[in-house]
Short mmCIF file of C-alpha atoms and ligand atoms in Angstrom, two decimals:
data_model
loop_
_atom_site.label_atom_id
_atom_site.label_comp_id
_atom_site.label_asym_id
_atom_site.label_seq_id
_atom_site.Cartn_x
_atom_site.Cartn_y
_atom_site.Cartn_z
CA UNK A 1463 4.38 22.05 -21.69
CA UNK A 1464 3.71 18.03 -22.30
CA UNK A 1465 5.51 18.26 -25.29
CA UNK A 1466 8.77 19.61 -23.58
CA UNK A 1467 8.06 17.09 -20.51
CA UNK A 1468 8.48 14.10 -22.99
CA UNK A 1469 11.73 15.93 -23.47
CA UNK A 1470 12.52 14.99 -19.58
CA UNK A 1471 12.28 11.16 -20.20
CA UNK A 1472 12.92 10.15 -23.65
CA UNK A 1473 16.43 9.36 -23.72
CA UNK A 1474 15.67 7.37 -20.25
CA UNK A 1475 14.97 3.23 -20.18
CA UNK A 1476 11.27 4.02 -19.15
CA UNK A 1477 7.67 2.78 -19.87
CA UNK A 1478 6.20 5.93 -20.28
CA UNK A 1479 2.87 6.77 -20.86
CA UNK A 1480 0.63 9.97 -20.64
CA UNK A 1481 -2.69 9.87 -19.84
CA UNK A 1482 -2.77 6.54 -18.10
CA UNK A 1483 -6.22 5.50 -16.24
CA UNK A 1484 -5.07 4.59 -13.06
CA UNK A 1485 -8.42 2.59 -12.07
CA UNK A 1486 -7.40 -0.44 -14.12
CA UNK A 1487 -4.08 -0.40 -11.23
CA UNK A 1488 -6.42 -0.34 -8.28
CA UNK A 1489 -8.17 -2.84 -6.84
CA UNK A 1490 -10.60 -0.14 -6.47
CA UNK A 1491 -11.40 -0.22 -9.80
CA UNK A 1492 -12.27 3.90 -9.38
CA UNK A 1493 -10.62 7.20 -10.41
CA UNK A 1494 -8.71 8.73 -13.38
CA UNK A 1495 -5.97 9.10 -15.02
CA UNK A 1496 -2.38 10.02 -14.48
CA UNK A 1497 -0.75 12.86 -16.42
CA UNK A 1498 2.55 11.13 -16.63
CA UNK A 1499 2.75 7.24 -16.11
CA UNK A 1500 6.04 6.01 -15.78
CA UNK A 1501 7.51 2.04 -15.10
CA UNK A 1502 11.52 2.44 -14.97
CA UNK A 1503 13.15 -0.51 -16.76
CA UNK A 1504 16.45 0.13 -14.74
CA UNK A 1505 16.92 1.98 -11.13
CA UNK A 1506 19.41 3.82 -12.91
CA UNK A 1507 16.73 5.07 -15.09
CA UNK A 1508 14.17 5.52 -12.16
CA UNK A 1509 16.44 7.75 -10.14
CA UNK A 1510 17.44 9.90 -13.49
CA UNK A 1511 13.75 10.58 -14.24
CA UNK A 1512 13.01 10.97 -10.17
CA UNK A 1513 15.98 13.61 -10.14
CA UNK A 1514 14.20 15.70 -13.26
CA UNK A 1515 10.75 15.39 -11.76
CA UNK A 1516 11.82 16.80 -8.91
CA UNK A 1517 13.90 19.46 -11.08
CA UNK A 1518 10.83 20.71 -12.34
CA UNK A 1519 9.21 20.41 -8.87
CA UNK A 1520 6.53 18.02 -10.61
CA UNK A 1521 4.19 16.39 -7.99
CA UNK A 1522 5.07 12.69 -7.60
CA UNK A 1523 3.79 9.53 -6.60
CA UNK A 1524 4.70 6.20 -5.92
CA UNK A 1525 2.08 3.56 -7.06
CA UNK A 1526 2.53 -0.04 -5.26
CA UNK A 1527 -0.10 -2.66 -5.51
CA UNK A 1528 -2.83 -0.17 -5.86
CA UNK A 1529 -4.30 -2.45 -2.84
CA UNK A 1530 -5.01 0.51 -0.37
CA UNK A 1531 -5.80 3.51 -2.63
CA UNK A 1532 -8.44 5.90 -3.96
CA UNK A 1533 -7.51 7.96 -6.70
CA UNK A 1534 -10.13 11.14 -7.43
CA UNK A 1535 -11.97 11.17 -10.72
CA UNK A 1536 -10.14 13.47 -11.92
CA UNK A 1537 -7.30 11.74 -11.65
CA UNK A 1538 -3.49 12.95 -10.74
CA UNK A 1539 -1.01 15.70 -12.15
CA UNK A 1540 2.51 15.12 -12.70
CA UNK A 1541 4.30 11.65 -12.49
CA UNK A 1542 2.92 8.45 -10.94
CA UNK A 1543 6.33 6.48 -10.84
CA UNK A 1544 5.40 2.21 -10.46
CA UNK A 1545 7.53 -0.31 -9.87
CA UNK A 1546 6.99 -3.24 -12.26
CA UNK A 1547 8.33 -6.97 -13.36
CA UNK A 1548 11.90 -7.99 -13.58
CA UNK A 1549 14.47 -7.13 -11.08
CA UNK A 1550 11.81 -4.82 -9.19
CA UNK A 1551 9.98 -8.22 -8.32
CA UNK A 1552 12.89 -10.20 -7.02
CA UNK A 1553 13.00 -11.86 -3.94
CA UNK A 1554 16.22 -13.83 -2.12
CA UNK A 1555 16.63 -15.62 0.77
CA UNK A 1556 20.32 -14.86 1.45
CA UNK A 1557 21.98 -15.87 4.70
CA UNK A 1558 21.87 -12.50 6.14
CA UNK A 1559 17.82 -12.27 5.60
CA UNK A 1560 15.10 -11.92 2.54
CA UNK A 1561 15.85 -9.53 0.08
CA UNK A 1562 12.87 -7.71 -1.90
CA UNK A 1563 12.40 -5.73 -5.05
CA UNK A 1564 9.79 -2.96 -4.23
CA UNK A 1565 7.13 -4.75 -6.58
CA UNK A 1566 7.55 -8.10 -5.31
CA UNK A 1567 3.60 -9.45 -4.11
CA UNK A 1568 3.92 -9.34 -0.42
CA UNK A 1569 1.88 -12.54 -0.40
CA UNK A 1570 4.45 -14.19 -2.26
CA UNK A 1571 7.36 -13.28 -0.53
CA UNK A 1572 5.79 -13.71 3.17
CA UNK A 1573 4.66 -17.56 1.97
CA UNK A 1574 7.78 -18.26 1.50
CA UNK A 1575 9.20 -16.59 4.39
CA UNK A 1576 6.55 -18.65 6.46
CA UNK A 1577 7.19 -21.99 4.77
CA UNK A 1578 10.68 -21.50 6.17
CA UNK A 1579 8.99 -21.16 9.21
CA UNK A 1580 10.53 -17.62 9.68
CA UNK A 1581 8.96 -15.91 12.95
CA UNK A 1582 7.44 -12.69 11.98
CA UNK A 1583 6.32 -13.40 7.99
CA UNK A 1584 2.88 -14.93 9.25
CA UNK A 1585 1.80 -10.99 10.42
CA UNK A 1586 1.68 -11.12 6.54
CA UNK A 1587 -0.90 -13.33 6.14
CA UNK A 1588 -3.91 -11.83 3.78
CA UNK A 1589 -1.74 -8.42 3.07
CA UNK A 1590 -2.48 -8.12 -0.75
CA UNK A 1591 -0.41 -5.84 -2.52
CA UNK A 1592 3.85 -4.98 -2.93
CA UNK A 1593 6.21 -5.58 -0.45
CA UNK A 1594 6.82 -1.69 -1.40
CA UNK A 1595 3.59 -0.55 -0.38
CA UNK A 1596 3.43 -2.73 2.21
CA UNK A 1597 6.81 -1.09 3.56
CA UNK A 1598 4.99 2.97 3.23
CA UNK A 1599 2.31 1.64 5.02
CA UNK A 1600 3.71 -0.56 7.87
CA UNK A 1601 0.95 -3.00 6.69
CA UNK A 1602 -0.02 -6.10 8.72
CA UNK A 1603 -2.87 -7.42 11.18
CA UNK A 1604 -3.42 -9.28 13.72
CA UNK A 1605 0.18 -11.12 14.36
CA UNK A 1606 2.11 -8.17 13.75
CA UNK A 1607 3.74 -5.66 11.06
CA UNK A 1608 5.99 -5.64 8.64
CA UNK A 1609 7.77 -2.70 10.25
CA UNK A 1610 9.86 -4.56 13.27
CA UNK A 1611 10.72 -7.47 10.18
CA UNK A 1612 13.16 -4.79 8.26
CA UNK A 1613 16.77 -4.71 8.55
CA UNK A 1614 17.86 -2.01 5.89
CA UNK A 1615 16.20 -0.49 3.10
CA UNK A 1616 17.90 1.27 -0.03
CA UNK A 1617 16.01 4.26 -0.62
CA UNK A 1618 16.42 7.43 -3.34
CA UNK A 1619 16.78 11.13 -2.32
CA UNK A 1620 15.09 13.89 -4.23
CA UNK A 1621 18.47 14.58 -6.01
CA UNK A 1622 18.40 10.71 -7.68
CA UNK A 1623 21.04 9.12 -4.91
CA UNK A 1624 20.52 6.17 -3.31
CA UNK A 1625 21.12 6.01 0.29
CA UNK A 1626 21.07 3.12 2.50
CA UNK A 1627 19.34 3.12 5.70
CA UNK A 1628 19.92 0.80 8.67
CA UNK A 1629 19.66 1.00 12.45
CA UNK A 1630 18.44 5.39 11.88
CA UNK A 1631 15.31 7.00 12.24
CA UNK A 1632 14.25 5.54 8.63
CA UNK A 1633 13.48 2.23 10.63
CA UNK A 1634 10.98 4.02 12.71
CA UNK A 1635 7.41 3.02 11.74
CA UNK A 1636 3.93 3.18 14.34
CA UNK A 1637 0.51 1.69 13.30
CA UNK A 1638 -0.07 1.59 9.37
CA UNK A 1639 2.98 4.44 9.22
CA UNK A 1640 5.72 3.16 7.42
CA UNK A 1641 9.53 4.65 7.86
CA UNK A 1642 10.15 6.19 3.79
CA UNK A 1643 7.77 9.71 4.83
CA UNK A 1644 7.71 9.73 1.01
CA UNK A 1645 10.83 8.30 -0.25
CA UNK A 1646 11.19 5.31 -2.93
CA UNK A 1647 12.06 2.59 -2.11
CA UNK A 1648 14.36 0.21 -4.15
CA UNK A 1649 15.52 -2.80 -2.19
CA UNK A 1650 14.27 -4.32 1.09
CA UNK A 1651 16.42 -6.46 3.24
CA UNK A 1652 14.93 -8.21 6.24
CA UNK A 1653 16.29 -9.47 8.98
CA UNK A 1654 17.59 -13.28 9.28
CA UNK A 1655 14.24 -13.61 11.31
CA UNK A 1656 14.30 -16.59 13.82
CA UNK A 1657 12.67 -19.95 13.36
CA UNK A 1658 9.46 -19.70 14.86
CA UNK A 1659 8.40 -23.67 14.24
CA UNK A 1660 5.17 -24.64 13.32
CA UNK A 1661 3.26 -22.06 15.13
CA UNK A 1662 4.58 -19.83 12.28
CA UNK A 1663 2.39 -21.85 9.27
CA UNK A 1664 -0.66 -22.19 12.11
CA UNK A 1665 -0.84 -18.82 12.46
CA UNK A 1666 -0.85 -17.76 8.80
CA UNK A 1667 -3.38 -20.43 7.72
CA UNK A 1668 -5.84 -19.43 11.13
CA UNK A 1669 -5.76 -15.45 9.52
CA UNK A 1670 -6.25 -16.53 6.11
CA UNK A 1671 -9.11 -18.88 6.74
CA UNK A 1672 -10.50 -15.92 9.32
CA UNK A 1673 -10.05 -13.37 6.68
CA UNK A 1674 -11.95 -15.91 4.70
CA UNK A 1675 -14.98 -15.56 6.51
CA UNK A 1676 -14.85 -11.87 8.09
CA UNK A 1677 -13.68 -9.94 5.32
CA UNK A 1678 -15.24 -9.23 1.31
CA UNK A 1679 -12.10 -11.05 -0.23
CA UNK A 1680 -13.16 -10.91 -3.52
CA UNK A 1681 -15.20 -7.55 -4.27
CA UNK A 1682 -13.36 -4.75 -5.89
CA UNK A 1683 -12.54 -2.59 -2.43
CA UNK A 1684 -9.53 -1.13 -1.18
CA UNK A 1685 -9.08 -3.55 2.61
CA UNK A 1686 -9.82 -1.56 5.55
CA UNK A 1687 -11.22 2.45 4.59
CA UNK A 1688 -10.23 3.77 8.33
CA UNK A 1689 -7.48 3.02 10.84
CA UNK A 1690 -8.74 1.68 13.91
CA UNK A 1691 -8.57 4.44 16.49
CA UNK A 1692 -7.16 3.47 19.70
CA UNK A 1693 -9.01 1.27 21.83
CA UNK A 1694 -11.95 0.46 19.00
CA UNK A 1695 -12.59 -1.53 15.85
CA UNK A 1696 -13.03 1.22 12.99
CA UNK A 1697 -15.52 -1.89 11.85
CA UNK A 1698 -17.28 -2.70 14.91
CA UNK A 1699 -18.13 1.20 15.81
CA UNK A 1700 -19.44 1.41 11.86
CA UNK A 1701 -21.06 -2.27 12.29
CA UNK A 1702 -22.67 -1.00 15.60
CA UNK A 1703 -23.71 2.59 13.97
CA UNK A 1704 -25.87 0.43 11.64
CA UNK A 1705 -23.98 2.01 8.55
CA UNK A 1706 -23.45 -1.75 7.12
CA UNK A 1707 -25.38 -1.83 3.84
CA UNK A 1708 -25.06 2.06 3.76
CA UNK A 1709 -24.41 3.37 -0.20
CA UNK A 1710 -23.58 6.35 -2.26
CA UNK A 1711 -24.02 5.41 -5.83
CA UNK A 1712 -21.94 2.55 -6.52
CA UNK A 1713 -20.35 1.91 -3.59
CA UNK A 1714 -21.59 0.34 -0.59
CA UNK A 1715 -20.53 -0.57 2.96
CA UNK A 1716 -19.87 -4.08 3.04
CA UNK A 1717 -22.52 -6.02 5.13
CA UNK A 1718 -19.82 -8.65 5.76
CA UNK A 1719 -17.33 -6.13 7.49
CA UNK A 1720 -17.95 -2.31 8.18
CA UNK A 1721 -14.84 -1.26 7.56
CA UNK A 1722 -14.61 -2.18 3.71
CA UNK A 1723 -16.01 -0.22 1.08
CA UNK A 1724 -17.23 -2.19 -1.33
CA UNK A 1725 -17.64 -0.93 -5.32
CA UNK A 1726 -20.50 -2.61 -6.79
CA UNK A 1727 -19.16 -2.04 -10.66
CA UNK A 1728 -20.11 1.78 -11.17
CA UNK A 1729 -19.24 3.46 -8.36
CA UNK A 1730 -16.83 6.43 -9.07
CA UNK A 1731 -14.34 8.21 -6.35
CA UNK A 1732 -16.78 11.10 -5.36
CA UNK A 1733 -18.98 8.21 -4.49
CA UNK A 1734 -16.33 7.04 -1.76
CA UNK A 1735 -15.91 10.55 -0.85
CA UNK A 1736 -18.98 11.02 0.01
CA UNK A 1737 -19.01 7.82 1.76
CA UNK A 1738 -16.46 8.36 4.07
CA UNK A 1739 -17.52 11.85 4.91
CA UNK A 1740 -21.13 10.43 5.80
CA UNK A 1741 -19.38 7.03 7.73
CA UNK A 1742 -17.19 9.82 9.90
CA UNK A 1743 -19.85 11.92 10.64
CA UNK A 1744 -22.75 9.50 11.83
CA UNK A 1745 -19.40 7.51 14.09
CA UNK A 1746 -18.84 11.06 15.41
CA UNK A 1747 -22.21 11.21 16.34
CA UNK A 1748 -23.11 8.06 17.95
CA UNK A 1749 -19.57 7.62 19.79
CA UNK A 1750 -17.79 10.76 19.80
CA UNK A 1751 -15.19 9.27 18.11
CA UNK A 1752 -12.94 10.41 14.69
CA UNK A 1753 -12.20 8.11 12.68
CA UNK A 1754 -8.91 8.31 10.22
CA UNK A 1755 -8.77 7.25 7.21
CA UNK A 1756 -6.32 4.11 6.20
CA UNK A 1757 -6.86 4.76 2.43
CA UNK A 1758 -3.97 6.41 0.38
CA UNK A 1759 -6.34 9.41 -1.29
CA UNK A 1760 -4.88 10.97 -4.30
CA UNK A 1761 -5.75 13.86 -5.79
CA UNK A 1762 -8.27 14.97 -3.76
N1 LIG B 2911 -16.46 -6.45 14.05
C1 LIG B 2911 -17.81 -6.27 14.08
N2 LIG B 2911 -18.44 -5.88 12.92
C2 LIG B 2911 -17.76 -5.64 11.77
C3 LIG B 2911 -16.37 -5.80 11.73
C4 LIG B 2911 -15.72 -6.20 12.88
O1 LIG B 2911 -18.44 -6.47 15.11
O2 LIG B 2911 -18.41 -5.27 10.77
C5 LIG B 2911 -15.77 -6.90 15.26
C6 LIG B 2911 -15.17 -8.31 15.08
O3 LIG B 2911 -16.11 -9.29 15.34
C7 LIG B 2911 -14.01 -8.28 16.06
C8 LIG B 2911 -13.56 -6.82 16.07
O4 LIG B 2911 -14.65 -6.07 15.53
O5 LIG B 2911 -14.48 -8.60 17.35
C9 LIG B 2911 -12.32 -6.61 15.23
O6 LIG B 2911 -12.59 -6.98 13.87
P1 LIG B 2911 -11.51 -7.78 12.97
O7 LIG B 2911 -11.01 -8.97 13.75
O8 LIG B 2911 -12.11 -8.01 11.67
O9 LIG B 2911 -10.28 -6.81 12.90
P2 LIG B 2911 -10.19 -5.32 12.43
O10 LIG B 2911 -9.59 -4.55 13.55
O11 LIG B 2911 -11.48 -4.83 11.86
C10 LIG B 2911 -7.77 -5.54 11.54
C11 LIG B 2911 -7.05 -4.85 10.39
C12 LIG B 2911 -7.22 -5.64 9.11
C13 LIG B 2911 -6.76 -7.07 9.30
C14 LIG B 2911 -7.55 -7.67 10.46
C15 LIG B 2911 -7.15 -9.12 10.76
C16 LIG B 2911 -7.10 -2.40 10.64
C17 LIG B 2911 -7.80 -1.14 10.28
N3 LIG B 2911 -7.63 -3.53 10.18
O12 LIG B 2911 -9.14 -5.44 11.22
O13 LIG B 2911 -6.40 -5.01 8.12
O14 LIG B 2911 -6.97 -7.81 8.13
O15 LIG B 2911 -7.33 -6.89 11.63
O16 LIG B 2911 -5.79 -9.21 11.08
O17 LIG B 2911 -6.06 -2.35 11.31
C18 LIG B 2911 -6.36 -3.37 6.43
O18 LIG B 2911 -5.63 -2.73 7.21
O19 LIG B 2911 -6.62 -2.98 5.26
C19 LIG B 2911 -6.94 -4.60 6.92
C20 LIG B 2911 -7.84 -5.26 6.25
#
């Protein structure tokens, strides 16, 4: 069988790799490997190999920043498709809007969005990750999302066509739900977003600096673990549960901010499982309340 699959790709412009620990790709730092890893040179080449995937009704994923995602230990079957360098990473400031390459860092591209002073970009501020990712999940914080920012997208069907999307249902996004319900994405074009004057660079340097202080910046985590459910702080209900501190192996509830699991170097993705499962339960328990995960979890 994985001899025929190479079949699939090698006459393809494609960085492909079997076998590929995905850990080293997440900020995680946690989980296996991918059967099939694959960075397209060319988006002609991406939606050829996405077509035959999907031919031989392979699973496939779509692997962004790795910013917001727990991969199992025993890692994922089929294709993990990423996004990576050259065109994928370009950004433009045309006159219609910003245009993005899936892979472009969504800090980069919102900095200079907000050093143009252009309203909206400074909901960015602290988002780590690709402007692709960023896009699946309708990521953001305190000032806003990057959902309401989009003009059009260029996306590719199951079948290897592009389509583009503007002013349709593919627009829609709600709270950390993005519009592409599983669909690459290939190009983002924003809208020629008004100038929102200084207020724009206050803003971004206020969340960055409160980031700063509130959230484990640095540790090897994934941001927030759970959505906040409506009406609550995910990180105040775990804060006030007393889980802060609270570990499974290597991992460990941050004491700076409950909602960030923290890995302290050996921690492994049954570990988070766990985790999470415990977090849910004792929240459940002291406040009747579910809490969702945020995480991407693959393979699990
Ligand atoms: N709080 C506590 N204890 C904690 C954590 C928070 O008491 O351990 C309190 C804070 O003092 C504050 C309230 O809970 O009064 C809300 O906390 P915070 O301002 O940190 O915001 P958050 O709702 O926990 C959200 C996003 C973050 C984003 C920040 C800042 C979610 C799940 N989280 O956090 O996004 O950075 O606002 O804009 O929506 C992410 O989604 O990965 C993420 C990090």
């Amino acid at each position: 069988m994985k001899t025929g699959l190479k079949f699939l790709w090698n006459d393809l412009d494609l960085d492909v790799r079997a076998q590929e620990p995905l850990a080293p790709h997440t900020t995680f730092k946690v989980g296996g490997p991918a059967e099939w890893f694959i960075r397209p040179r060319t988006v002609e080449a991406f939606a050829d190999a996405y077509r035959r995937a999907n031919e031989q009704d392979l699973p496939v994923r779509f692997l962004g920043g790795g910013t917001n995602l727990l991969v199992s230990d025993a890692g994922v079957r089929g294709v993990v498709f990423q996004f990576h360098g050259g065109m994928f990473e370009k950004i433009d400031f045309t006159r219609n809007g910003p245009v993005a390459g899936p892979a472009a860092p969504t800090p980069k591209l919102a900095w200079q969005g907000v050093k143009r002073r252009m309203s909206g970009f400074e909901g960015l501020a602290g988002v780590p990750g690709s402007i692709g990712g960023a896009v699946a999940m309708n990521a953001g914080g305190k000032y806003g999302e990057i959902g309401p920012l989009l003009r059009s997208l260029t996306v590719v069907e199951r079948d290897g066509t592009f389509r583009d999307m503007e002013d349709e249902p593919i627009l829609a996004y709600e709270y950390r739900h993005g519009p592409l319900e599983g669909r690459p994405v290939v190009e983002i074009r924003f809208k020629d977003l008004p100038d929102g004057g200084e207020e724009v660079e206050r803003r971004w340097k206020e969340v960055i600096e409160y980031r700063r202080r509130t959230q484990p910046v640095s540790s090897k985590c994934a941001g927030c673990a759970f959505k906040n459910p409506p009406g609550h702080s995910a990180g105040k209900l775990i804060d006030e549960a007393g889980l802060k501190g609270k570990r499974v192996g290597g991992i460990v509830v941050s004491p700076v901010h409950g909602n960030f699991l923290v890995n302290e170097g050996a921690g492994t993705a049954d570990d988070v499982r766990r985790l999470i499962g415990e977090i849910r339960e004792e929240v459940r328990r002291r406040f009747d309340v579910d809490l969702e995960t945020e995480l991407q979890m693959w393979g699990f």
